[in-house]
PDB file of C-alpha atoms in Angstrom:
ATOM      1  CA  ALA H   1      79.190  -7.714  96.824  1.00 76.00           C
ATOM      2  CA  GLN H   2      76.627  -5.237  97.951  1.00 85.00           C
ATOM      3  CA  THR H   3      74.439  -5.880 100.971  1.00 93.00           C
ATOM      4  CA  VAL H   4      71.277  -4.189 102.165  1.00 96.00           C
ATOM      5  CA  THR H   5      70.122  -4.398 105.770  1.00 96.00           C
ATOM      6  CA  GLN H   6      66.721  -3.524 107.147  1.00 97.00           C
ATOM      7  CA  SER H   7      66.992  -3.878 110.902  1.00 96.00           C
ATOM      8  CA  GLN H   8      63.289  -3.517 111.664  1.00 96.00           C
ATOM      9  CA  PRO H   9      61.308  -6.613 110.662  1.00 95.00           C
ATOM     10  CA  GLU H  10      58.089  -4.969 111.863  1.00 97.00           C
ATOM     11  CA  MET H  11      56.948  -1.457 112.587  1.00 97.00           C
ATOM     12  CA  SER H  12      53.617   0.043 113.537  1.00 97.00           C
ATOM     13  CA  VAL H  13      52.275   3.558 113.386  1.00 97.00           C
ATOM     14  CA  GLN H  14      49.079   5.307 114.318  1.00 98.00           C
ATOM     15  CA  GLU H  15      47.059   6.698 111.462  1.00 97.00           C
ATOM     16  CA  ALA H  16      48.065  10.300 110.666  1.00 97.00           C
ATOM     17  CA  GLU H  17      51.363   9.936 112.531  1.00 97.00           C
ATOM     18  CA  THR H  18      54.880   9.770 111.098  1.00 98.00           C
ATOM     19  CA  VAL H  19      57.062   6.685 110.896  1.00 98.00           C
ATOM     20  CA  THR H  20      60.623   6.104 109.744  1.00 98.00           C
ATOM     21  CA  LEU H  21      61.893   2.853 108.275  1.00 98.00           C
ATOM     22  CA  SER H  22      65.615   2.201 108.420  1.00 98.00           C
ATOM     23  CA  CYS H  23      67.939   0.857 105.772  1.00 98.00           C
ATOM     24  CA  THR H  24      71.700   0.581 105.616  1.00 98.00           C
ATOM     25  CA  TYR H  25      73.777  -0.753 102.785  1.00 97.00           C
ATOM     26  CA  ASP H  26      77.323  -1.647 102.017  1.00 95.00           C
ATOM     27  CA  THR H  27      79.084  -0.958  98.732  1.00 92.00           C
ATOM     28  CA  SER H  28      82.432   0.095  97.365  1.00 89.00           C
ATOM     29  CA  GLU H  29      80.857   1.781  94.353  1.00 88.00           C
ATOM     30  CA  SER H  30      80.375   5.522  94.080  1.00 87.00           C
ATOM     31  CA  ASP H  31      77.513   5.622  91.601  1.00 87.00           C
ATOM     32  CA  TYR H  32      74.313   3.760  92.345  1.00 91.00           C
ATOM     33  CA  TYR H  33      70.585   3.975  92.873  1.00 92.00           C
ATOM     34  CA  LEU H  34      68.625   3.324  96.022  1.00 95.00           C
ATOM     35  CA  PHE H  35      64.940   2.520  96.133  1.00 96.00           C
ATOM     36  CA  TRP H  36      62.082   1.868  98.450  1.00 98.00           C
ATOM     37  CA  TYR H  37      59.464  -0.520  97.108  1.00 97.00           C
ATOM     38  CA  LYS H  38      56.114  -1.229  98.704  1.00 97.00           C
ATOM     39  CA  GLN H  39      54.449  -4.624  98.625  1.00 97.00           C
ATOM     40  CA  PRO H  40      50.813  -4.568  99.780  1.00 96.00           C
ATOM     41  CA  PRO H  41      48.850  -7.774 100.408  1.00 92.00           C
ATOM     42  CA  SER H  42      48.192  -7.979  96.670  1.00 92.00           C
ATOM     43  CA  ARG H  43      51.936  -8.866  96.367  1.00 93.00           C
ATOM     44  CA  GLN H  44      52.488  -6.294  93.638  1.00 94.00           C
ATOM     45  CA  MET H  45      55.826  -4.512  93.958  1.00 95.00           C
ATOM     46  CA  ILE H  46      55.338  -0.759  93.724  1.00 95.00           C
ATOM     47  CA  LEU H  47      58.061   1.853  93.571  1.00 96.00           C
ATOM     48  CA  VAL H  48      57.698   4.363  96.399  1.00 97.00           C
ATOM     49  CA  ILE H  49      60.758   6.537  95.959  1.00 96.00           C
ATOM     50  CA  ARG H  50      64.162   6.539  94.350  1.00 94.00           C
ATOM     51  CA  GLN H  51      67.475   8.263  95.086  1.00 94.00           C
ATOM     52  CA  GLU H  52      70.520   8.658  92.882  1.00 91.00           C
ATOM     53  CA  ALA H  53      73.738   8.495  94.844  1.00 90.00           C
ATOM     54  CA  TYR H  54      75.345  11.474  93.126  1.00 88.00           C
ATOM     55  CA  LYS H  55      72.481  13.740  94.174  1.00 87.00           C
ATOM     56  CA  GLN H  56      72.915  15.410  97.537  1.00 85.00           C
ATOM     57  CA  GLN H  57      69.293  16.402  97.834  1.00 91.00           C
ATOM     58  CA  ASN H  58      66.996  13.930  99.527  1.00 94.00           C
ATOM     59  CA  ALA H  59      64.191  12.633  97.329  1.00 92.00           C
ATOM     60  CA  THR H  60      60.572  13.347  98.217  1.00 93.00           C
ATOM     61  CA  GLU H  61      57.313  12.067  96.803  1.00 93.00           C
ATOM     62  CA  ASN H  62      54.287  13.608  98.456  1.00 95.00           C
ATOM     63  CA  ARG H  63      54.106  12.089 101.977  1.00 97.00           C
ATOM     64  CA  PHE H  64      57.225   9.988 101.425  1.00 97.00           C
ATOM     65  CA  SER H  65      60.735  11.293 101.873  1.00 97.00           C
ATOM     66  CA  VAL H  66      64.149   9.823 102.435  1.00 97.00           C
ATOM     67  CA  ASN H  67      67.127  10.686 104.552  1.00 97.00           C
ATOM     68  CA  PHE H  68      70.091   9.714 102.408  1.00 96.00           C
ATOM     69  CA  GLN H  69      73.427   9.736 104.210  1.00 95.00           C
ATOM     70  CA  LYS H  70      75.987   8.584 101.653  1.00 94.00           C
ATOM     71  CA  ALA H  71      78.995   8.561 103.946  1.00 94.00           C
ATOM     72  CA  ALA H  72      77.117   6.578 106.556  1.00 95.00           C
ATOM     73  CA  LYS H  73      75.529   4.380 103.861  1.00 96.00           C
ATOM     74  CA  SER H  74      72.121   4.956 105.308  1.00 97.00           C
ATOM     75  CA  PHE H  75      68.845   5.386 103.443  1.00 97.00           C
ATOM     76  CA  SER H  76      65.796   5.729 105.670  1.00 98.00           C
ATOM     77  CA  LEU H  77      62.212   6.246 104.538  1.00 98.00           C
ATOM     78  CA  LYS H  78      59.911   8.671 106.328  1.00 98.00           C
ATOM     79  CA  ILE H  79      56.165   8.350 105.858  1.00 98.00           C
ATOM     80  CA  SER H  80      54.235  11.371 107.040  1.00 97.00           C
ATOM     81  CA  ASP H  81      50.521  11.505 107.803  1.00 97.00           C
ATOM     82  CA  SER H  82      50.319   7.711 107.629  1.00 97.00           C
ATOM     83  CA  GLN H  83      47.241   6.267 106.008  1.00 97.00           C
ATOM     84  CA  LEU H  84      45.632   2.847 106.280  1.00 97.00           C
ATOM     85  CA  GLY H  85      46.649   2.196 102.684  1.00 96.00           C
ATOM     86  CA  ASP H  86      50.305   2.523 103.646  1.00 97.00           C
ATOM     87  CA  ALA H  87      50.124  -0.816 105.451  1.00 97.00           C
ATOM     88  CA  ALA H  88      52.443  -3.113 103.519  1.00 97.00           C
ATOM     89  CA  MET H  89      55.859  -4.657 103.442  1.00 97.00           C
ATOM     90  CA  TYR H  90      58.553  -2.192 102.443  1.00 98.00           C
ATOM     91  CA  PHE H  91      61.774  -3.209 100.759  1.00 97.00           C
ATOM     92  CA  CYS H  92      64.921  -1.167 100.494  1.00 98.00           C
ATOM     93  CA  ALA H  93      66.899  -1.938  97.340  1.00 96.00           C
ATOM     94  CA  TYR H  94      70.290  -1.123  95.862  1.00 95.00           C
ATOM     95  CA  ARG H  95      71.245  -1.084  92.200  1.00 92.00           C
ATOM     96  CA  SER H  96      74.579  -0.198  90.663  1.00 88.00           C
ATOM     97  CA  ALA H  97      74.487   2.620  88.109  1.00 83.00           C
ATOM     98  CA  TYR H  98      77.313   1.138  86.083  1.00 79.00           C
ATOM     99  CA  ARG H  99      76.128  -0.229  82.757  1.00 67.00           C
ATOM    100  CA  SER H 100      77.966  -3.467  83.191  1.00 63.00           C
ATOM    101  CA  ALA H 101      76.278  -4.232  86.468  1.00 68.00           C
ATOM    102  CA  GLY H 102      73.040  -6.149  86.347  1.00 82.00           C
ATOM    103  CA  LYS H 103      72.572  -7.117  89.945  1.00 85.00           C
ATOM    104  CA  SER H 104      70.036  -5.642  92.301  1.00 90.00           C
ATOM    105  CA  THR H 105      70.101  -6.289  96.032  1.00 93.00           C
ATOM    106  CA  PHE H 106      67.107  -6.114  98.328  1.00 95.00           C
ATOM    107  CA  GLY H 107      66.780  -5.966 102.082  1.00 96.00           C
ATOM    108  CA  ASP H 108      64.680  -8.505 103.943  1.00 95.00           C
ATOM    109  CA  GLY H 109      61.772  -6.109 104.291  1.00 96.00           C
ATOM    110  CA  THR H 110      59.899  -4.248 107.009  1.00 97.00           C
ATOM    111  CA  THR H 111      56.243  -4.983 107.613  1.00 97.00           C
ATOM    112  CA  LEU H 112      54.399  -1.781 108.410  1.00 98.00           C
ATOM    113  CA  THR H 113      51.117  -1.884 110.301  1.00 97.00           C
ATOM    114  CA  VAL H 114      48.935   1.226 110.405  1.00 97.00           C
ATOM    115  CA  LYS H 115      46.548   1.430 113.348  1.00 97.00           C
ATOM    116  CA  PRO H 116      43.300   3.368 112.963  1.00 94.00           C
TER     117      PRO H 116
ATOM    118  CA  GLU E   1      49.279  -0.108  79.225  1.00 86.00           C
ATOM    119  CA  ALA E   2      52.931  -0.598  80.145  1.00 84.00           C
ATOM    120  CA  GLN E   3      53.294  -3.863  81.970  1.00 94.00           C
ATOM    121  CA  VAL E   4      55.243  -6.993  82.779  1.00 97.00           C
ATOM    122  CA  THR E   5      53.161 -10.136  82.429  1.00 97.00           C
ATOM    123  CA  GLN E   6      53.966 -13.412  84.108  1.00 97.00           C
ATOM    124  CA  ASN E   7      52.293 -16.767  83.618  1.00 97.00           C
ATOM    125  CA  PRO E   8      51.169 -18.809  85.348  1.00 96.00           C
ATOM    126  CA  ARG E   9      50.251 -16.795  88.428  1.00 96.00           C
ATOM    127  CA  TYR E  10      49.761 -19.929  90.480  1.00 96.00           C
ATOM    128  CA  LEU E  11      51.115 -23.404  89.921  1.00 95.00           C
ATOM    129  CA  ILE E  12      51.259 -26.584  91.953  1.00 96.00           C
ATOM    130  CA  THR E  13      53.522 -29.244  90.529  1.00 94.00           C
ATOM    131  CA  VAL E  14      55.447 -32.324  91.586  1.00 96.00           C
ATOM    132  CA  THR E  15      59.135 -32.928  92.044  1.00 96.00           C
ATOM    133  CA  GLY E  16      60.976 -33.452  88.792  1.00 95.00           C
ATOM    134  CA  LYS E  17      58.304 -32.246  86.393  1.00 96.00           C
ATOM    135  CA  LYS E  18      59.827 -29.585  84.153  1.00 96.00           C
ATOM    136  CA  LEU E  19      58.061 -26.256  84.091  1.00 96.00           C
ATOM    137  CA  THR E  20      58.457 -22.838  82.545  1.00 97.00           C
ATOM    138  CA  VAL E  21      57.289 -19.528  83.924  1.00 98.00           C
ATOM    139  CA  THR E  22      56.907 -17.015  81.141  1.00 98.00           C
ATOM    140  CA  CYS E  23      57.629 -13.309  81.391  1.00 98.00           C
ATOM    141  CA  SER E  24      56.870 -10.697  78.799  1.00 98.00           C
ATOM    142  CA  GLN E  25      57.227  -6.910  78.854  1.00 97.00           C
ATOM    143  CA  ASN E  26      55.839  -4.361  76.414  1.00 95.00           C
ATOM    144  CA  MET E  27      58.059  -1.398  77.328  1.00 93.00           C
ATOM    145  CA  ASN E  28      60.974  -2.209  75.002  1.00 92.00           C
ATOM    146  CA  HIS E  29      63.263  -2.572  78.007  1.00 92.00           C
ATOM    147  CA  GLU E  30      66.751  -3.939  77.514  1.00 91.00           C
ATOM    148  CA  TYR E  31      67.085  -5.323  81.018  1.00 92.00           C
ATOM    149  CA  MET E  32      65.087  -8.173  82.523  1.00 95.00           C
ATOM    150  CA  SER E  33      65.544 -10.169  85.691  1.00 96.00           C
ATOM    151  CA  TRP E  34      64.054 -12.928  87.839  1.00 98.00           C
ATOM    152  CA  TYR E  35      63.742 -12.927  91.637  1.00 98.00           C
ATOM    153  CA  ARG E  36      62.396 -15.276  94.218  1.00 98.00           C
ATOM    154  CA  GLN E  37      60.798 -14.099  97.425  1.00 97.00           C
ATOM    155  CA  ASP E  38      60.812 -16.238 100.536  1.00 95.00           C
ATOM    156  CA  PRO E  39      59.604 -15.255 104.016  1.00 88.00           C
ATOM    157  CA  GLY E  40      62.237 -13.296 105.898  1.00 84.00           C
ATOM    158  CA  LEU E  41      64.665 -13.324 102.983  1.00 86.00           C
ATOM    159  CA  GLY E  42      63.471 -10.455 100.842  1.00 90.00           C
ATOM    160  CA  LEU E  43      63.914 -10.768  97.092  1.00 95.00           C
ATOM    161  CA  ARG E  44      66.877 -12.712  95.825  1.00 96.00           C
ATOM    162  CA  GLN E  45      68.029 -12.430  92.252  1.00 95.00           C
ATOM    163  CA  ILE E  46      68.100 -15.633  90.208  1.00 97.00           C
ATOM    164  CA  TYR E  47      69.205 -14.523  86.746  1.00 96.00           C
ATOM    165  CA  TYR E  48      69.298 -11.315  84.794  1.00 95.00           C
ATOM    166  CA  SER E  49      69.703 -10.266  81.187  1.00 94.00           C
ATOM    167  CA  MET E  50      71.252  -7.015  80.027  1.00 90.00           C
ATOM    168  CA  ASN E  51      69.974  -7.529  76.489  1.00 89.00           C
ATOM    169  CA  VAL E  52      69.002 -10.149  73.940  1.00 91.00           C
ATOM    170  CA  GLU E  53      71.256 -13.228  74.081  1.00 87.00           C
ATOM    171  CA  VAL E  54      73.052 -11.848  77.161  1.00 89.00           C
ATOM    172  CA  THR E  55      72.235 -13.512  80.471  1.00 93.00           C
ATOM    173  CA  ASP E  56      74.089 -13.844  83.739  1.00 92.00           C
ATOM    174  CA  LYS E  57      73.695 -15.456  87.115  1.00 93.00           C
ATOM    175  CA  GLY E  58      72.305 -13.660  90.108  1.00 93.00           C
ATOM    176  CA  ASP E  59      72.735 -14.761  93.689  1.00 92.00           C
ATOM    177  CA  VAL E  60      70.678 -17.975  93.616  1.00 96.00           C
ATOM    178  CA  PRO E  61      70.858 -19.484  90.094  1.00 97.00           C
ATOM    179  CA  GLU E  62      71.101 -23.160  91.073  1.00 96.00           C
ATOM    180  CA  GLY E  63      68.270 -25.244  89.650  1.00 96.00           C
ATOM    181  CA  TYR E  64      67.126 -22.579  87.180  1.00 98.00           C
ATOM    182  CA  LYS E  65      67.713 -21.772  83.532  1.00 97.00           C
ATOM    183  CA  VAL E  66      66.796 -18.762  81.455  1.00 97.00           C
ATOM    184  CA  SER E  67      66.965 -17.698  77.848  1.00 94.00           C
ATOM    185  CA  ARG E  68      66.582 -14.350  76.112  1.00 95.00           C
ATOM    186  CA  LYS E  69      65.908 -14.921  72.451  1.00 95.00           C
ATOM    187  CA  GLU E  70      63.682 -11.898  72.064  1.00 95.00           C
ATOM    188  CA  LYS E  71      63.815  -8.535  73.760  1.00 95.00           C
ATOM    189  CA  ARG E  72      60.344  -8.762  75.232  1.00 97.00           C
ATOM    190  CA  ASN E  73      60.484 -12.310  76.648  1.00 97.00           C
ATOM    191  CA  PHE E  74      62.537 -13.824  79.444  1.00 98.00           C
ATOM    192  CA  PRO E  75      61.252 -17.246  80.515  1.00 98.00           C
ATOM    193  CA  LEU E  76      62.385 -18.977  83.697  1.00 98.00           C
ATOM    194  CA  ILE E  77      62.865 -22.713  83.362  1.00 98.00           C
ATOM    195  CA  LEU E  78      62.927 -25.241  86.168  1.00 97.00           C
ATOM    196  CA  GLU E  79      64.250 -28.433  84.554  1.00 95.00           C
ATOM    197  CA  SER E  80      63.684 -30.641  87.592  1.00 96.00           C
ATOM    198  CA  PRO E  81      61.846 -28.737  90.305  1.00 97.00           C
ATOM    199  CA  SER E  82      62.393 -29.624  93.931  1.00 97.00           C
ATOM    200  CA  PRO E  83      60.420 -28.643  97.057  1.00 97.00           C
ATOM    201  CA  ASN E  84      63.046 -26.029  98.011  1.00 96.00           C
ATOM    202  CA  GLN E  85      62.037 -24.113  94.898  1.00 97.00           C
ATOM    203  CA  THR E  86      58.602 -23.509  96.342  1.00 97.00           C
ATOM    204  CA  SER E  87      58.467 -19.750  96.365  1.00 97.00           C
ATOM    205  CA  LEU E  88      56.968 -16.555  94.999  1.00 97.00           C
ATOM    206  CA  TYR E  89      58.695 -15.555  91.776  1.00 98.00           C
ATOM    207  CA  PHE E  90      58.902 -12.104  90.255  1.00 98.00           C
ATOM    208  CA  CYS E  91      60.016 -11.026  86.843  1.00 98.00           C
ATOM    209  CA  ALA E  92      61.122  -7.431  86.390  1.00 97.00           C
ATOM    210  CA  SER E  93      62.353  -5.219  83.603  1.00 95.00           C
ATOM    211  CA  SER E  94      63.971  -1.831  83.298  1.00 92.00           C
ATOM    212  CA  LEU E  95      65.328   0.661  80.852  1.00 86.00           C
ATOM    213  CA  TRP E  96      69.087   0.295  80.692  1.00 76.00           C
ATOM    214  CA  SER E  97      70.700   1.951  77.715  1.00 65.00           C
ATOM    215  CA  ALA E  98      73.997   3.622  76.968  1.00 57.00           C
ATOM    216  CA  GLY E  99      73.658   7.342  76.565  1.00 56.00           C
ATOM    217  CA  GLY E 100      70.079   7.334  77.701  1.00 58.00           C
ATOM    218  CA  THR E 101      68.462   8.518  80.866  1.00 63.00           C
ATOM    219  CA  ASN E 102      68.362   5.532  83.144  1.00 70.00           C
ATOM    220  CA  THR E 103      66.310   5.694  86.288  1.00 74.00           C
ATOM    221  CA  GLY E 104      67.306   2.238  87.483  1.00 83.00           C
ATOM    222  CA  GLU E 105      63.696   1.584  88.451  1.00 90.00           C
ATOM    223  CA  LEU E 106      62.496  -1.986  88.144  1.00 93.00           C
ATOM    224  CA  PHE E 107      59.024  -2.696  86.790  1.00 95.00           C
ATOM    225  CA  PHE E 108      57.668  -5.878  88.278  1.00 97.00           C
ATOM    226  CA  GLY E 109      55.210  -8.483  87.144  1.00 97.00           C
ATOM    227  CA  GLU E 110      52.452  -9.545  89.513  1.00 96.00           C
ATOM    228  CA  GLY E 111      54.318 -12.591  90.766  1.00 96.00           C
ATOM    229  CA  SER E 112      53.969 -16.338  90.287  1.00 97.00           C
ATOM    230  CA  ARG E 113      53.294 -18.520  93.282  1.00 97.00           C
ATOM    231  CA  LEU E 114      54.942 -21.897  92.711  1.00 97.00           C
ATOM    232  CA  THR E 115      54.480 -24.934  94.940  1.00 97.00           C
ATOM    233  CA  VAL E 116      56.555 -28.056  94.358  1.00 96.00           C
ATOM    234  CA  LEU E 117      55.286 -31.168  96.133  1.00 95.00           C
TER     235      LEU E 117
END
């Protein structure tokens, strides 16, 4: 079974600074997806960024980028130029890319505080 | 607007009183799934469905039932709720088709806060 570990229950960052959230995972599969989801106080789950395991290039979405280290099974999220609206809980998630696999596994979350 | 709709959003009930949380998506997604979110435990998968009439257990299926009679609907049934099922529940869907371009991304409903007294 796959596991996802977020070792930082809480993080804080000063507005306009950069912060990195950590995520490691364990799997024996070679083809999978990794995600970061954001959950603001509204509770809505919002996709931040996604990475396909077969792609070497790290995904980026505006101020959000990942450092994907497949061999190390590490998938960290970097938020640049942090904004007050980035304050939320962030979940790292794993999903198998095999059609027969329906399970998704989430980490326990990291609560990010942005200080003005 | 593409969306996943859950109802009710909030519910307080008593132990043993059967309830159903509905979930409907309008994106023609094959895949649907239910999760519960508890403090410090992230999201844990209850059940999922790869397509109509195909359902399977996730990591925490005990005390729950599901059915998938139509592609768009995936209700979660608590036959005899207990206080340990007090939680925030999310339904999600995704595109998951053979030969298609799958992104793996889950589209979530807004969540249903359930309290069992």
